[in-house]
Amino acid sequence: MKKHSEFREGVTAGIPIALGYFSVSFGFGITAVRLGLSVLSSVIISLTNLTSAGQAQGVQVMAAHGTLLEMALVQLVINLRYALMAISLSQNLDKKFTLRHRFIAAYGITDEIFALCSTRQKPVTPAYMYGITVIASFGWTMGTLLGAAAGEVLPARLIAALGLMLYGMFIAIIVPPAAKEKSVLLVIITASVLSTVCYYLLPFLSGGFAVILCSVAASLIGALLFPIKEEASAS
């Protein structure tokens, strides 16, 4: 019974995440269909992935007929933070989290799920995290399904307008931290400038590699100009 209680608690806690994912993935579904993917392919992508930025860039690489190497490098750069989140979250896991559970739960480590689990006042159990992941994945997949289906029947102008939802989500994500931290603002501006340079001055560079180069370069510049200061050792 305790497992069922933990699972229900996770589902309840994850409902706001699912609602947010639904609206965002609706835009992803429209974008995916607009770029040539079928409804089924779009749904399978969302069902097997929980990464908005990774999926958005992934379909761009696919639409540009990028190579598997480009796809792998793009996903590595964009989603590397999830590995760091997993390491951090491991400090807050219940002893029931065996290696098997860790492998399964890794599917559901996203920014929002990580934030919810890491701030929990008691250890995170497998059932609790599965509850969050199931409801969040459901919202993400259903949003993609309805968005992709709508993308096949709605007028082209309306599809183009709704396709901006995904970019609106990215803006909503980066603006708050950029307003608080100069380092984040610098990295965003640097990445934007480099992306513009790549687009106009390096047209031979594929979109996938452009994303990789701009992301890594902007991150390195930010790290060099705004290094994290080590805490002074206790005297």
Coordinates of C-alpha atoms in Angstrom, one line a residue:
M1 CA 0.0 0.0 0.0
K2 CA 2.9 2.4 0.7
K3 CA 4.1 2.0 -2.8
H4 CA 0.7 2.9 -4.2
S5 CA 0.5 5.9 -1.8
E6 CA 3.9 7.1 -3.0
F7 CA 3.0 6.7 -6.6
R8 CA -0.3 8.6 -6.2
E9 CA 1.7 11.4 -4.4
G10 CA 4.1 11.5 -7.3
V11 CA 1.2 11.7 -9.8
T12 CA -0.4 14.5 -7.9
A13 CA 2.8 16.5 -7.6
G14 CA 3.5 16.0 -11.3
I15 CA 0.1 17.3 -12.6
P16 CA 1.3 20.9 -12.9
I17 CA 4.4 19.7 -14.8
A18 CA 2.1 17.6 -17.1
L19 CA 0.0 20.6 -17.9
G20 CA 3.0 22.7 -18.7
Y21 CA 4.4 20.0 -20.9
F22 CA 1.1 19.6 -22.7
S23 CA 1.1 23.2 -23.9
V24 CA 4.8 23.1 -24.9
S25 CA 4.7 19.8 -26.7
F26 CA 1.6 20.9 -28.6
G27 CA 3.9 23.4 -30.3
F28 CA 6.5 20.7 -30.8
G29 CA 4.0 18.5 -32.6
I30 CA 3.0 21.3 -34.9
T31 CA 6.7 22.1 -35.6
A32 CA 7.5 18.4 -36.3
V33 CA 4.7 18.0 -38.8
R34 CA 5.6 21.2 -40.5
L35 CA 9.2 19.9 -40.9
G36 CA 7.9 16.8 -42.7
L37 CA 7.5 14.2 -39.9
S38 CA 4.4 12.1 -39.6
V39 CA 2.0 12.2 -36.6
L40 CA 3.2 8.7 -35.6
S41 CA 6.9 9.6 -35.8
S42 CA 6.3 12.8 -33.8
V43 CA 4.5 10.9 -31.0
I44 CA 7.1 8.2 -30.9
I45 CA 9.8 10.8 -30.5
S46 CA 8.0 12.4 -27.6
L47 CA 7.1 9.0 -26.0
T48 CA 10.8 8.0 -26.0
N49 CA 12.2 11.3 -25.0
L50 CA 11.5 14.0 -22.4
T51 CA 13.7 16.8 -23.6
S52 CA 12.1 19.8 -25.3
A53 CA 15.3 21.5 -26.4
G54 CA 16.8 18.1 -27.5
Q55 CA 13.7 17.2 -29.5
A56 CA 13.4 20.7 -31.1
Q57 CA 17.0 20.6 -32.3
G58 CA 16.7 16.9 -33.2
V59 CA 13.9 17.5 -35.7
Q60 CA 15.8 20.4 -37.1
V61 CA 18.8 18.1 -37.8
M62 CA 16.5 15.5 -39.3
A63 CA 14.8 18.1 -41.5
A64 CA 18.2 19.3 -42.7
H65 CA 19.2 15.7 -43.5
G66 CA 22.0 15.9 -40.9
T67 CA 24.3 12.9 -40.2
L68 CA 24.0 10.6 -37.2
L69 CA 27.2 12.1 -35.8
E70 CA 25.6 15.6 -35.9
M71 CA 22.6 14.3 -34.1
A72 CA 24.6 12.5 -31.4
L73 CA 26.8 15.6 -30.8
V74 CA 23.8 17.9 -30.7
Q75 CA 22.0 15.7 -28.1
L76 CA 25.2 15.3 -26.1
V77 CA 25.7 19.1 -25.8
I78 CA 22.1 20.0 -25.1
N79 CA 21.3 17.1 -22.7
L80 CA 24.6 16.8 -20.9
R81 CA 23.1 18.7 -18.0
Y82 CA 20.8 15.8 -17.2
A83 CA 23.7 13.7 -16.3
L84 CA 24.8 16.3 -13.8
M85 CA 21.3 16.5 -12.4
A86 CA 21.2 12.8 -12.0
I87 CA 24.4 12.9 -10.0
S88 CA 23.1 15.6 -7.8
L89 CA 19.7 13.9 -7.3
S90 CA 21.4 10.7 -6.2
Q91 CA 22.1 12.3 -2.9
N92 CA 18.4 12.5 -2.2
L93 CA 17.3 9.0 -3.2
D94 CA 15.8 6.4 -0.9
K95 CA 17.7 3.2 -0.3
K96 CA 15.1 1.4 -2.3
F97 CA 16.6 3.0 -5.5
T98 CA 18.6 0.0 -6.7
L99 CA 20.6 0.1 -9.9
R100 CA 17.7 -1.2 -11.9
H101 CA 15.4 1.6 -10.6
R102 CA 18.1 4.2 -11.3
F103 CA 18.3 3.1 -15.0
I104 CA 14.5 3.3 -15.4
A105 CA 14.2 6.6 -13.5
A106 CA 16.9 8.2 -15.7
Y107 CA 14.3 8.4 -18.5
G108 CA 12.3 10.9 -16.4
I109 CA 15.1 13.3 -15.3
T110 CA 14.1 16.7 -16.7
D111 CA 14.6 20.2 -15.3
E112 CA 11.2 20.3 -13.8
I113 CA 11.2 16.8 -12.4
F114 CA 14.7 17.2 -11.0
A115 CA 13.6 20.4 -9.3
L116 CA 10.6 18.7 -7.8
C117 CA 12.5 15.7 -6.5
S118 CA 15.5 17.6 -5.2
T119 CA 13.4 19.9 -3.1
R120 CA 11.4 17.1 -1.5
Q121 CA 11.7 17.1 2.3
K122 CA 12.1 13.3 2.5
P123 CA 14.0 10.8 0.4
V124 CA 12.7 10.2 -3.1
T125 CA 11.4 6.7 -3.6
P126 CA 11.1 4.9 -7.0
A127 CA 7.3 4.8 -6.8
Y128 CA 7.2 8.6 -6.2
M129 CA 9.4 9.4 -9.1
Y130 CA 7.6 7.0 -11.3
G131 CA 4.4 8.7 -10.5
I132 CA 5.8 12.1 -11.6
T133 CA 7.3 10.6 -14.7
V134 CA 4.2 8.8 -15.8
I135 CA 1.9 11.8 -15.6
A136 CA 4.6 14.2 -17.1
S137 CA 5.2 11.8 -20.0
F138 CA 1.5 11.5 -20.6
G139 CA 1.1 15.2 -20.8
W140 CA 4.1 15.6 -23.1
T141 CA 3.0 12.8 -25.4
M142 CA -0.7 13.8 -25.6
G143 CA 0.3 17.4 -26.4
T144 CA 2.5 16.2 -29.2
L145 CA -0.2 14.0 -30.6
L146 CA -2.8 16.7 -30.6
G147 CA -0.4 19.3 -31.9
A148 CA 0.8 17.0 -34.7
A149 CA -2.8 16.1 -35.6
A150 CA -3.7 19.7 -35.7
G151 CA -0.7 20.5 -37.9
E152 CA -2.1 18.2 -40.6
V153 CA -5.5 19.9 -40.8
L154 CA -5.0 23.5 -39.9
P155 CA -4.2 26.2 -42.5
A156 CA -0.6 26.8 -43.2
R157 CA -0.6 30.3 -41.8
L158 CA -2.1 29.2 -38.5
I159 CA 0.4 26.3 -38.3
A160 CA 3.3 28.8 -38.8
A161 CA 1.9 31.0 -36.0
L162 CA 1.4 28.1 -33.6
G163 CA 4.9 26.8 -34.4
L164 CA 6.2 29.9 -32.6
M165 CA 5.0 28.4 -29.3
L166 CA 8.1 26.3 -28.9
Y167 CA 10.4 29.4 -29.3
G168 CA 8.2 31.3 -26.9
M169 CA 8.9 28.6 -24.3
F170 CA 12.7 28.9 -24.8
I171 CA 12.4 32.7 -24.3
A172 CA 10.3 32.2 -21.2
I173 CA 13.0 29.9 -19.8
I174 CA 16.1 32.1 -20.5
V175 CA 14.7 35.5 -19.7
P176 CA 14.3 35.1 -15.8
P177 CA 17.8 33.8 -15.2
A178 CA 19.3 36.3 -17.7
A179 CA 17.6 39.2 -15.8
K180 CA 19.3 38.0 -12.5
E181 CA 22.7 36.9 -13.7
K182 CA 25.0 38.8 -16.0
S183 CA 26.8 35.6 -16.9
V184 CA 23.7 34.0 -18.3
L185 CA 22.9 37.1 -20.3
L186 CA 26.4 37.2 -21.7
V187 CA 26.2 33.5 -22.7
I188 CA 22.8 34.1 -24.4
I189 CA 24.0 37.1 -26.3
T190 CA 27.3 35.4 -27.3
A191 CA 25.4 32.3 -28.6
S192 CA 23.0 34.5 -30.6
V193 CA 25.8 36.5 -32.2
L194 CA 27.8 33.4 -33.0
S195 CA 24.7 31.8 -34.5
T196 CA 24.1 34.8 -36.7
V197 CA 27.7 34.7 -37.8
C198 CA 27.5 31.0 -38.7
Y199 CA 24.3 31.6 -40.6
Y200 CA 25.5 34.4 -42.8
L201 CA 29.3 33.9 -43.0
L202 CA 29.5 30.1 -42.8
P203 CA 26.6 28.9 -44.9
F204 CA 28.4 25.6 -45.6
L205 CA 28.2 24.7 -41.9
S206 CA 25.2 22.5 -41.2
G207 CA 22.6 23.5 -38.6
G208 CA 23.6 20.7 -36.2
F209 CA 27.3 21.6 -36.1
A210 CA 26.4 25.3 -35.8
V211 CA 24.4 24.6 -32.7
I212 CA 27.3 22.6 -31.2
L213 CA 29.9 25.2 -32.0
C214 CA 27.8 28.1 -30.7
S215 CA 26.8 26.3 -27.5
V216 CA 30.3 25.2 -26.6
A217 CA 32.0 28.5 -27.5
A218 CA 29.4 30.6 -25.6
S219 CA 29.7 28.3 -22.6
L220 CA 33.5 28.5 -22.6
I221 CA 33.5 32.3 -22.9
G222 CA 31.0 32.5 -20.0
A223 CA 33.1 30.2 -17.9
L224 CA 36.3 32.2 -18.5
L225 CA 34.7 35.6 -17.8
F226 CA 32.5 34.5 -14.9
P227 CA 34.3 31.6 -13.1
I228 CA 32.6 30.2 -10.1
K229 CA 34.5 31.4 -7.0
E230 CA 35.5 28.7 -4.6
E231 CA 34.3 29.1 -1.1
A232 CA 37.0 30.3 1.2
S233 CA 38.4 27.5 3.3
A234 CA 37.6 27.7 7.0
S235 CA 40.4 29.2 9.0

